[in-house]
mmCIF file of C-alpha atoms in Angstrom:
data_model
loop_
_atom_site.group_PDB
_atom_site.id
_atom_site.type_symbol
_atom_site.label_atom_id
_atom_site.label_comp_id
_atom_site.label_asym_id
_atom_site.label_seq_id
_atom_site.Cartn_x
_atom_site.Cartn_y
_atom_site.Cartn_z
ATOM 1 C CA MET A 1 93.553 75.679 71.699
ATOM 2 C CA SER A 2 96.746 77.384 70.646
ATOM 3 C CA ASN A 3 96.622 80.955 71.888
ATOM 4 C CA SER A 4 94.948 83.331 74.300
ATOM 5 C CA SER A 5 93.931 86.971 74.302
ATOM 6 C CA THR A 6 93.494 89.480 77.088
ATOM 7 C CA GLY A 7 90.625 91.954 77.025
ATOM 8 C CA ARG A 8 91.578 95.629 77.016
ATOM 9 C CA ASN A 9 89.494 96.342 80.119
ATOM 10 C CA THR A 10 90.453 93.246 82.105
ATOM 11 C CA PRO A 11 93.125 93.347 84.842
ATOM 12 C CA CYS A 12 96.582 93.257 83.311
ATOM 13 C CA PRO A 13 98.124 89.770 83.497
ATOM 14 C CA CYS A 14 101.372 91.300 84.793
ATOM 15 C CA GLY A 15 99.673 91.862 88.130
ATOM 16 C CA SER A 16 100.197 95.622 88.237
ATOM 17 C CA GLY A 17 96.614 96.247 89.270
ATOM 18 C CA LYS A 18 95.881 98.396 86.226
ATOM 19 C CA LYS A 19 93.652 97.572 83.286
ATOM 20 C CA PHE A 20 95.459 95.795 80.448
ATOM 21 C CA LYS A 21 94.943 98.766 78.085
ATOM 22 C CA HIS A 22 96.665 101.070 80.576
ATOM 23 C CA CYS A 23 99.575 98.762 81.256
ATOM 24 C CA CYS A 24 101.187 95.985 79.223
ATOM 25 C CA LEU A 25 99.109 96.507 76.091
ATOM 26 C CA GLY A 26 101.146 99.652 75.619
ATOM 27 C CA ARG A 27 104.304 98.225 77.134
ATOM 28 C CA GLU A 28 104.580 95.723 74.315
ATOM 29 C CA ASP A 29 104.936 98.586 71.843
ATOM 30 C CA ALA A 30 106.791 100.957 74.151
ATOM 31 C CA THR A 31 110.519 101.442 74.355
ATOM 32 C CA THR A 32 111.784 99.607 77.438
ATOM 33 C CA SER A 33 115.095 98.894 79.058
ATOM 34 C CA SER A 34 115.135 95.524 77.234
ATOM 35 C CA PRO A 35 114.414 96.212 73.545
ATOM 36 C CA GLY A 36 112.981 93.190 71.781
ATOM 37 C CA ALA A 37 111.885 91.444 74.961
ATOM 38 C CA PRO A 38 108.233 90.338 74.763
ATOM 39 C CA GLY A 39 105.664 91.816 77.126
ATOM 40 C CA PRO A 40 103.909 89.418 79.528
ATOM 41 C CA ALA A 41 100.827 89.027 77.352
ATOM 42 C CA GLN A 42 102.963 88.340 74.272
ATOM 43 C CA ALA A 43 105.116 85.891 76.253
ATOM 44 C CA LEU A 44 101.963 84.016 77.273
ATOM 45 C CA ARG A 45 100.790 83.856 73.672
ATOM 46 C CA GLU A 46 104.175 82.475 72.635
ATOM 47 C CA ALA A 47 104.121 79.903 75.437
ATOM 48 C CA LEU A 48 100.696 78.730 74.273
ATOM 49 C CA GLN A 49 101.873 78.223 70.715
ATOM 50 C CA GLY A 50 101.948 74.545 69.829
ATOM 51 C CA GLN A 51 100.409 73.422 73.094
ATOM 52 C CA GLU A 52 97.706 70.755 73.006
ATOM 53 C CA PHE A 53 94.934 71.060 75.575
ATOM 54 C CA HIS A 54 92.031 68.706 76.069
ATOM 55 C CA SER A 55 89.868 71.131 77.987
ATOM 56 C CA LEU A 56 89.458 74.797 78.774
ATOM 57 C CA GLU A 57 90.379 74.038 82.386
ATOM 58 C CA GLU A 58 93.675 72.482 81.289
ATOM 59 C CA ALA A 59 94.517 75.537 79.184
ATOM 60 C CA GLN A 60 93.574 77.876 82.007
ATOM 61 C CA SER A 61 95.751 75.915 84.431
ATOM 62 C CA PHE A 62 98.715 76.202 82.046
ATOM 63 C CA ALA A 63 98.167 79.955 81.643
ATOM 64 C CA ASN A 64 97.797 80.452 85.406
ATOM 65 C CA GLU A 65 101.069 78.650 86.129
ATOM 66 C CA HIS A 66 102.864 80.580 83.388
ATOM 67 C CA MET A 67 101.639 83.902 84.764
ATOM 68 C CA ARG A 68 102.416 82.867 88.346
ATOM 69 C CA ARG A 69 106.043 82.296 87.373
ATOM 70 C CA HIS A 70 106.105 85.532 85.414
ATOM 71 C CA ASN A 71 104.554 87.526 88.256
ATOM 72 C CA GLN A 72 107.277 86.397 90.652
ATOM 73 C CA HIS A 73 110.147 87.266 88.305
ATOM 74 C CA PRO A 74 111.950 90.599 88.902
ATOM 75 C CA LEU A 75 111.665 93.066 86.038
ATOM 76 C CA ASP A 76 114.187 95.715 85.051
ATOM 77 C CA ASP A 77 111.334 98.071 84.177
ATOM 78 C CA PHE A 78 110.074 97.742 87.756
ATOM 79 C CA ASP A 79 113.557 98.461 89.142
ATOM 80 C CA GLY A 80 113.990 94.901 90.355
ATOM 81 C CA LEU A 81 110.470 94.343 91.645
ATOM 82 C CA SER A 82 108.352 91.500 90.354
ATOM 83 C CA PRO A 83 104.865 92.196 88.992
ATOM 84 C CA GLU A 84 103.475 90.502 92.095
ATOM 85 C CA GLN A 85 105.427 92.865 94.348
ATOM 86 C CA MET A 86 104.414 95.852 92.261
ATOM 87 C CA ALA A 87 100.764 94.883 92.580
ATOM 88 C CA GLY A 88 101.164 94.868 96.361
ATOM 89 C CA MET A 89 102.765 98.314 96.333
ATOM 90 C CA LEU A 90 100.004 99.760 94.197
ATOM 91 C CA ASP A 91 96.953 98.087 95.690
ATOM 92 C CA ARG A 92 97.934 97.225 99.284
ATOM 93 C CA PRO A 93 100.711 99.618 100.300
ATOM 94 C CA PHE A 94 99.850 99.540 104.007
ATOM 95 C CA SER A 95 98.996 95.847 104.231
ATOM 96 C CA SER A 96 101.879 94.094 102.468
ATOM 97 C CA PRO A 97 104.315 93.336 105.316
ATOM 98 C CA ARG A 98 106.425 91.100 103.082
ATOM 99 C CA LEU A 99 107.193 94.232 101.060
ATOM 100 C CA VAL A 100 107.280 97.040 103.607
ATOM 101 C CA VAL A 101 106.583 97.690 107.261
ATOM 102 C CA PHE A 102 105.327 101.018 108.599
ATOM 103 C CA PRO A 103 106.231 101.387 112.296
ATOM 104 C CA GLU A 104 103.429 102.728 114.474
ATOM 105 C CA VAL A 105 105.973 104.776 116.409
ATOM 106 C CA LEU A 106 109.255 105.978 114.919
ATOM 107 C CA ASP A 107 112.547 105.281 116.628
ATOM 108 C CA SER A 108 113.323 108.974 117.049
ATOM 109 C CA PRO A 109 111.442 112.297 116.829
ATOM 110 C CA PRO A 110 111.007 113.191 113.147
ATOM 111 C CA SER A 111 112.121 116.483 111.668
ATOM 112 C CA ALA A 112 110.018 117.481 108.680
ATOM 113 C CA PRO A 113 108.125 120.531 107.427
ATOM 114 C CA ILE A 114 104.778 118.942 108.267
ATOM 115 C CA THR A 115 105.813 118.080 111.840
ATOM 116 C CA ARG A 116 107.147 121.588 112.467
ATOM 117 C CA LEU A 117 103.854 123.064 111.294
ATOM 118 C CA PHE A 118 101.832 120.505 113.223
ATOM 119 C CA SER A 119 103.748 121.428 116.384
ATOM 120 C CA LEU A 120 102.867 125.099 115.872
ATOM 121 C CA LEU A 121 99.224 124.120 115.414
ATOM 122 C CA VAL A 122 99.244 121.984 118.564
ATOM 123 C CA GLU A 123 100.768 124.836 120.559
ATOM 124 C CA ALA A 124 98.177 127.328 119.285
ATOM 125 C CA ILE A 125 95.253 125.013 120.072
ATOM 126 C CA GLY A 126 96.570 124.216 123.532
ATOM 127 C CA GLU A 127 94.095 123.302 126.252
ATOM 128 C CA GLN A 128 91.579 126.008 125.422
ATOM 129 C CA GLY A 129 91.164 125.369 121.712
ATOM 130 C CA LEU A 130 91.506 127.789 118.800
ATOM 131 C CA LYS A 131 88.541 129.714 117.441
ATOM 132 C CA PRO A 132 88.239 129.438 113.639
ATOM 133 C CA THR A 133 87.135 132.120 111.223
ATOM 134 C CA ALA A 134 83.544 132.387 110.081
ATOM 135 C CA LYS A 135 84.473 130.099 107.149
ATOM 136 C CA GLY A 136 85.992 127.500 109.431
ATOM 137 C CA ASN A 137 89.641 128.262 108.743
ATOM 138 C CA LEU A 138 92.575 129.031 111.004
ATOM 139 C CA PRO A 139 92.590 132.663 112.188
ATOM 140 C CA ARG A 140 94.725 135.145 110.276
ATOM 141 C CA HIS A 141 96.875 136.195 113.233
ATOM 142 C CA PHE A 142 97.897 132.603 113.887
ATOM 143 C CA CYS A 143 98.690 131.973 110.202
ATOM 144 C CA ARG A 144 100.964 135.016 110.158
ATOM 145 C CA ASP A 145 102.669 134.109 113.426
ATOM 146 C CA ALA A 146 103.141 130.514 112.261
ATOM 147 C CA ALA A 147 104.636 131.621 108.949
ATOM 148 C CA LEU A 148 107.107 133.897 110.717
ATOM 149 C CA ALA A 149 108.118 131.141 113.130
ATOM 150 C CA TYR A 150 108.365 128.576 110.326
ATOM 151 C CA TRP A 151 110.235 130.659 107.753
ATOM 152 C CA GLY A 152 112.115 133.180 109.843
ATOM 153 C CA GLU A 153 112.110 136.941 109.228
ATOM 154 C CA GLN A 154 114.083 137.010 105.973
ATOM 155 C CA LYS A 155 112.207 134.243 104.189
ATOM 156 C CA TYR A 156 108.906 135.569 105.503
ATOM 157 C CA GLN A 157 109.624 138.865 103.747
ATOM 158 C CA GLU A 158 110.566 137.017 100.555
ATOM 159 C CA GLU A 159 107.468 134.810 100.588
ATOM 160 C CA THR A 160 105.078 137.700 101.198
ATOM 161 C CA ARG A 161 106.635 140.320 98.925
ATOM 162 C CA PHE A 162 103.877 139.884 96.328
ATOM 163 C CA GLY A 163 101.040 139.464 98.806
ATOM 164 C CA GLY A 164 100.598 138.983 102.518
ATOM 165 C CA ILE A 165 99.032 136.169 104.486
ATOM 166 C CA ASN A 166 95.439 137.250 104.960
ATOM 167 C CA ARG A 167 93.807 133.830 105.200
ATOM 168 C CA GLU A 168 94.772 130.242 105.822
ATOM 169 C CA VAL A 169 95.134 129.239 102.167
ATOM 170 C CA ASP A 170 97.712 132.016 101.688
ATOM 171 C CA PHE A 171 100.056 129.832 103.736
ATOM 172 C CA SER A 172 99.587 126.652 101.730
ATOM 173 C CA ASP A 173 101.800 124.340 103.795
ATOM 174 C CA LEU A 174 99.948 125.228 106.984
ATOM 175 C CA HIS A 175 96.581 124.812 105.276
ATOM 176 C CA VAL A 176 97.572 121.338 104.054
ATOM 177 C CA THR A 177 98.857 120.409 107.510
ATOM 178 C CA ARG A 178 95.553 121.375 109.120
ATOM 179 C CA VAL A 179 93.514 119.451 106.512
ATOM 180 C CA VAL A 180 95.688 116.334 106.841
ATOM 181 C CA ALA A 181 95.584 116.516 110.646
ATOM 182 C CA GLU A 182 91.787 116.518 110.466
ATOM 183 C CA LEU A 183 91.780 113.600 108.008
ATOM 184 C CA ALA A 184 94.058 111.718 110.408
ATOM 185 C CA GLY A 185 91.646 112.316 113.284
ATOM 186 C CA LEU A 186 94.185 114.380 115.212
ATOM 187 C CA VAL A 187 92.393 117.732 115.058
ATOM 188 C CA ARG A 188 88.659 118.389 114.991
ATOM 189 C CA THR A 189 86.158 121.120 115.738
ATOM 190 C CA TYR A 190 84.104 121.012 118.920
ATOM 191 C CA LYS A 191 81.807 123.694 120.273
ATOM 192 C CA GLY A 192 83.067 126.235 117.783
ATOM 193 C CA LYS A 193 86.796 125.642 118.307
ATOM 194 C CA PHE A 194 89.626 123.621 116.849
ATOM 195 C CA ILE A 195 90.700 121.083 119.465
ATOM 196 C CA LEU A 196 93.110 118.167 119.642
ATOM 197 C CA SER A 197 91.339 114.822 119.609
ATOM 198 C CA ARG A 198 91.628 112.457 122.527
ATOM 199 C CA ASP A 199 93.681 110.108 120.358
ATOM 200 C CA CYS A 200 96.042 112.930 119.428
ATOM 201 C CA ARG A 201 96.646 113.868 123.045
ATOM 202 C CA ARG A 202 97.292 110.227 123.922
ATOM 203 C CA LEU A 203 99.778 109.810 121.083
ATOM 204 C CA LEU A 204 101.610 113.000 121.971
ATOM 205 C CA ALA A 205 101.791 111.986 125.634
ATOM 206 C CA GLU A 206 103.028 108.476 124.894
ATOM 207 C CA GLY A 207 105.363 109.022 121.947
ATOM 208 C CA GLY A 208 105.332 112.654 120.884
ATOM 209 C CA LEU A 209 105.767 113.449 117.194
ATOM 210 C CA ALA A 210 107.284 110.004 116.662
ATOM 211 C CA ALA A 211 103.809 108.561 117.335
ATOM 212 C CA VAL A 212 101.889 111.231 115.436
ATOM 213 C CA TYR A 213 103.989 111.192 112.252
ATOM 214 C CA PRO A 214 102.739 107.779 111.006
ATOM 215 C CA LYS A 215 99.141 109.016 111.334
ATOM 216 C CA LEU A 216 99.870 112.143 109.279
ATOM 217 C CA PHE A 217 101.802 110.102 106.720
ATOM 218 C CA ARG A 218 99.025 107.595 106.134
ATOM 219 C CA ALA A 219 96.306 110.235 105.947
ATOM 220 C CA TYR A 220 98.318 112.178 103.366
ATOM 221 C CA ALA A 221 99.009 109.058 101.293
ATOM 222 C CA GLU A 222 95.523 107.540 101.436
ATOM 223 C CA GLN A 223 92.977 110.295 102.048
ATOM 224 C CA PHE A 224 94.365 113.667 101.013
ATOM 225 C CA ASN A 225 93.945 114.478 97.303
ATOM 226 C CA TRP A 226 97.433 115.402 96.121
ATOM 227 C CA ALA A 227 96.124 117.214 93.065
ATOM 228 C CA TYR A 228 94.254 119.631 95.353
ATOM 229 C CA ARG A 229 97.555 121.114 96.416
ATOM 230 C CA ASP A 230 98.905 122.209 93.026
ATOM 231 C CA GLY A 231 97.797 123.440 89.638
ATOM 232 C CA HIS A 232 99.101 120.451 87.714
ATOM 233 C CA VAL A 233 97.127 117.917 85.743
ATOM 234 C CA GLU A 234 94.995 115.383 87.622
ATOM 235 C CA VAL A 235 96.667 111.979 87.345
ATOM 236 C CA PRO A 236 95.522 109.935 90.366
ATOM 237 C CA PHE A 237 97.931 107.129 89.535
ATOM 238 C CA ILE A 238 100.874 109.311 90.614
ATOM 239 C CA GLN A 239 99.493 109.168 94.141
ATOM 240 C CA GLN A 240 98.560 105.498 93.903
ATOM 241 C CA ALA A 241 102.204 104.711 93.056
ATOM 242 C CA PHE A 242 103.630 106.642 96.039
ATOM 243 C CA LEU A 243 105.212 103.535 97.538
ATOM 244 C CA PHE A 244 107.040 102.721 94.312
ATOM 245 C CA THR A 245 108.561 106.206 94.360
ATOM 246 C CA LEU A 246 109.661 105.704 97.980
ATOM 247 C CA TYR A 247 111.124 102.348 96.958
ATOM 248 C CA LEU A 248 113.138 104.116 94.240
ATOM 249 C CA LEU A 249 114.352 106.668 96.780
ATOM 250 C CA TRP A 250 115.251 103.880 99.201
ATOM 251 C CA ARG A 251 117.292 102.087 96.538
ATOM 252 C CA HIS A 252 118.947 105.059 94.876
ATOM 253 C CA GLY A 253 118.576 108.031 97.198
ATOM 254 C CA ASP A 254 121.883 107.684 98.999
ATOM 255 C CA THR A 255 123.398 109.630 96.101
ATOM 256 C CA SER A 256 122.127 113.068 95.079
ATOM 257 C CA ARG A 257 120.449 112.652 91.702
ATOM 258 C CA PRO A 258 118.513 114.908 89.324
ATOM 259 C CA GLN A 259 114.753 114.648 89.512
ATOM 260 C CA THR A 260 114.786 113.277 85.960
ATOM 261 C CA PHE A 261 116.258 110.035 87.322
ATOM 262 C CA TYR A 262 113.017 109.384 89.215
ATOM 263 C CA GLU A 263 110.815 110.705 86.415
ATOM 264 C CA ASP A 264 112.495 108.276 84.017
ATOM 265 C CA ALA A 265 112.055 105.345 86.401
ATOM 266 C CA PHE A 266 108.362 106.144 86.894
ATOM 267 C CA LEU A 267 107.718 106.387 83.151
ATOM 268 C CA ARG A 268 109.716 103.246 82.461
ATOM 269 C CA ALA A 269 107.527 101.327 84.900
ATOM 270 C CA PHE A 270 104.209 102.871 83.820
ATOM 271 C CA PRO A 271 104.477 104.191 80.244
ATOM 272 C CA MET A 272 100.742 104.065 79.638
ATOM 273 C CA VAL A 273 100.042 106.610 82.398
ATOM 274 C CA LEU A 274 100.694 109.120 79.612
ATOM 275 C CA ASN A 275 97.259 108.150 78.290
ATOM 276 C CA ASP A 276 95.761 109.719 81.421
ATOM 277 C CA VAL A 277 97.223 113.135 80.591
ATOM 278 C CA PRO A 278 94.770 115.386 78.723
ATOM 279 C CA PRO A 279 96.302 117.167 75.728
ATOM 280 C CA ASN A 280 97.185 120.849 75.875
ATOM 281 C CA SER A 281 98.853 123.338 73.557
ATOM 282 C CA PHE A 282 101.717 124.219 75.919
ATOM 283 C CA SER A 283 103.578 120.942 76.376
ATOM 284 C CA THR A 284 103.654 117.292 75.408
ATOM 285 C CA PRO A 285 101.921 114.733 77.633
ATOM 286 C CA GLU A 286 105.335 113.531 78.818
ATOM 287 C CA GLU A 287 106.479 117.031 79.784
ATOM 288 C CA THR A 288 103.195 117.634 81.598
ATOM 289 C CA LEU A 289 103.421 114.351 83.480
ATOM 290 C CA ARG A 290 107.057 114.878 84.454
ATOM 291 C CA ARG A 291 106.260 118.274 85.995
ATOM 292 C CA ALA A 292 103.275 116.896 87.908
ATOM 293 C CA TYR A 293 105.240 113.895 89.135
ATOM 294 C CA THR A 294 108.228 115.861 90.404
ATOM 295 C CA TRP A 295 106.185 118.559 92.087
ATOM 296 C CA ARG A 296 103.552 116.296 93.553
ATOM 297 C CA THR A 297 105.676 113.338 94.630
ATOM 298 C CA LEU A 298 109.195 114.597 95.290
ATOM 299 C CA LEU A 299 108.554 118.128 96.569
ATOM 300 C CA ASP A 300 105.046 118.133 98.042
ATOM 301 C CA PHE A 301 105.137 114.611 99.442
ATOM 302 C CA ALA A 302 108.627 113.225 100.073
ATOM 303 C CA GLY A 303 110.107 116.647 100.770
ATOM 304 C CA PHE A 304 107.181 117.819 102.912
ATOM 305 C CA PHE A 305 107.463 114.697 105.051
ATOM 306 C CA GLY A 306 111.217 115.042 105.501
ATOM 307 C CA LEU A 307 112.021 111.859 103.588
ATOM 308 C CA VAL A 308 114.260 113.591 101.057
ATOM 309 C CA GLU A 309 116.188 116.790 100.580
ATOM 310 C CA VAL A 310 115.178 118.540 97.369
ATOM 311 C CA LYS A 311 117.418 121.368 96.218
ATOM 312 C CA LYS A 312 117.176 123.559 93.156
ATOM 313 C CA ALA A 313 119.986 122.925 90.700
ATOM 314 C CA SER A 314 120.663 126.676 90.521
ATOM 315 C CA ASP A 315 119.721 129.948 92.228
ATOM 316 C CA ASP A 316 117.773 131.095 89.183
ATOM 317 C CA ILE A 317 114.251 131.940 90.323
ATOM 318 C CA LEU A 318 112.874 130.289 87.171
ATOM 319 C CA CYS A 319 114.889 127.110 87.669
ATOM 320 C CA ASN A 320 112.734 123.977 87.649
ATOM 321 C CA GLU A 321 115.555 121.459 87.895
ATOM 322 C CA TYR A 322 116.234 119.768 91.227
ATOM 323 C CA ARG A 323 118.660 117.454 92.953
ATOM 324 C CA VAL A 324 117.132 114.818 95.234
ATOM 325 C CA LYS A 325 118.760 112.912 98.086
ATOM 326 C CA ALA A 326 117.188 110.630 100.677
ATOM 327 C CA LEU A 327 117.278 111.611 104.350
ATOM 328 C CA PRO A 328 117.589 109.256 107.356
ATOM 329 C CA LEU A 329 113.877 109.642 108.136
ATOM 330 C CA LEU A 330 113.058 107.570 105.036
ATOM 331 C CA GLY A 331 114.513 104.472 106.677
ATOM 332 C CA ASP A 332 112.785 105.229 109.970
ATOM 333 C CA ALA A 333 109.310 105.932 108.592
ATOM 334 C CA LEU A 334 109.118 102.756 106.498
ATOM 335 C CA ARG A 335 111.225 99.629 106.259
ATOM 336 C CA PHE A 336 111.345 97.754 103.000
ATOM 337 C CA GLN A 337 111.585 93.977 103.260
ATOM 338 C CA VAL A 338 112.631 93.418 99.638
ATOM 339 C CA SER A 339 116.165 93.137 98.318
ATOM 340 C CA GLY A 340 117.787 96.471 97.616
#
């Protein structure tokens, strides 16, 4: 028995958690940071060359040990993570304490767009509750008042110059906050009103926003569909890899960098995600994916949760280039246990 093959639809031997056809099958032909270096499947085939095995079990044991060593070896394409660590980030982001710890209560009150909006929602609900519209949304008067308080007079005028806030979805950030709060079990409807759940009131009483933030964070990462929020292409793997993006920001975010730095790192780690992008006549799959990644991960997730500062590279209204820098909340909301 001198070689081995991996089925296209079987789990990738690198341990990434993806199917082989969506991971290292393409990596072996893709341009990487180490040109000429064999992919994990090719390395296994080379290791099997010339080996003599007396049974299938013996061959399988050899392959398992080879892949175990490989899976624990840091890879440049994974920004220093091993395939084993990457698999934990992708498949078990909230239950891999050797990789990252998520405190149940933050050390200090968080400042983030979502917490400012959640505070406005909590205040409006109060002790009496808040009556929704006939369609079950937040009432228009509250949405307008919240937008004014959140943006301030000048930005409110700028944001509404092409159309006012006549319903909840017209103020997208507030709409998302309400949906995520419900997914987190913090807000619910009872007897025809929005109310704060018992758990929410307990958390606010015991730890304030520092205790509520982790609940909002996890609901947004695990339950909320990121693609719902924007008009970009559906690529669920962008959301599945959220912890890898936060790891990149943790390692490199102390310096302001262009968003392309993080786009490049994501594509270097997962080149075959491009296969998940449906073709269109307006841009290449890579251009489409880069836009979706930056908007969905850096702006609508990391920025919305106060983990990074995202600034446009210029004042041009059509500018779609950004500079990204990590904020102190990143180190408070999650604590990586891997080497930086």
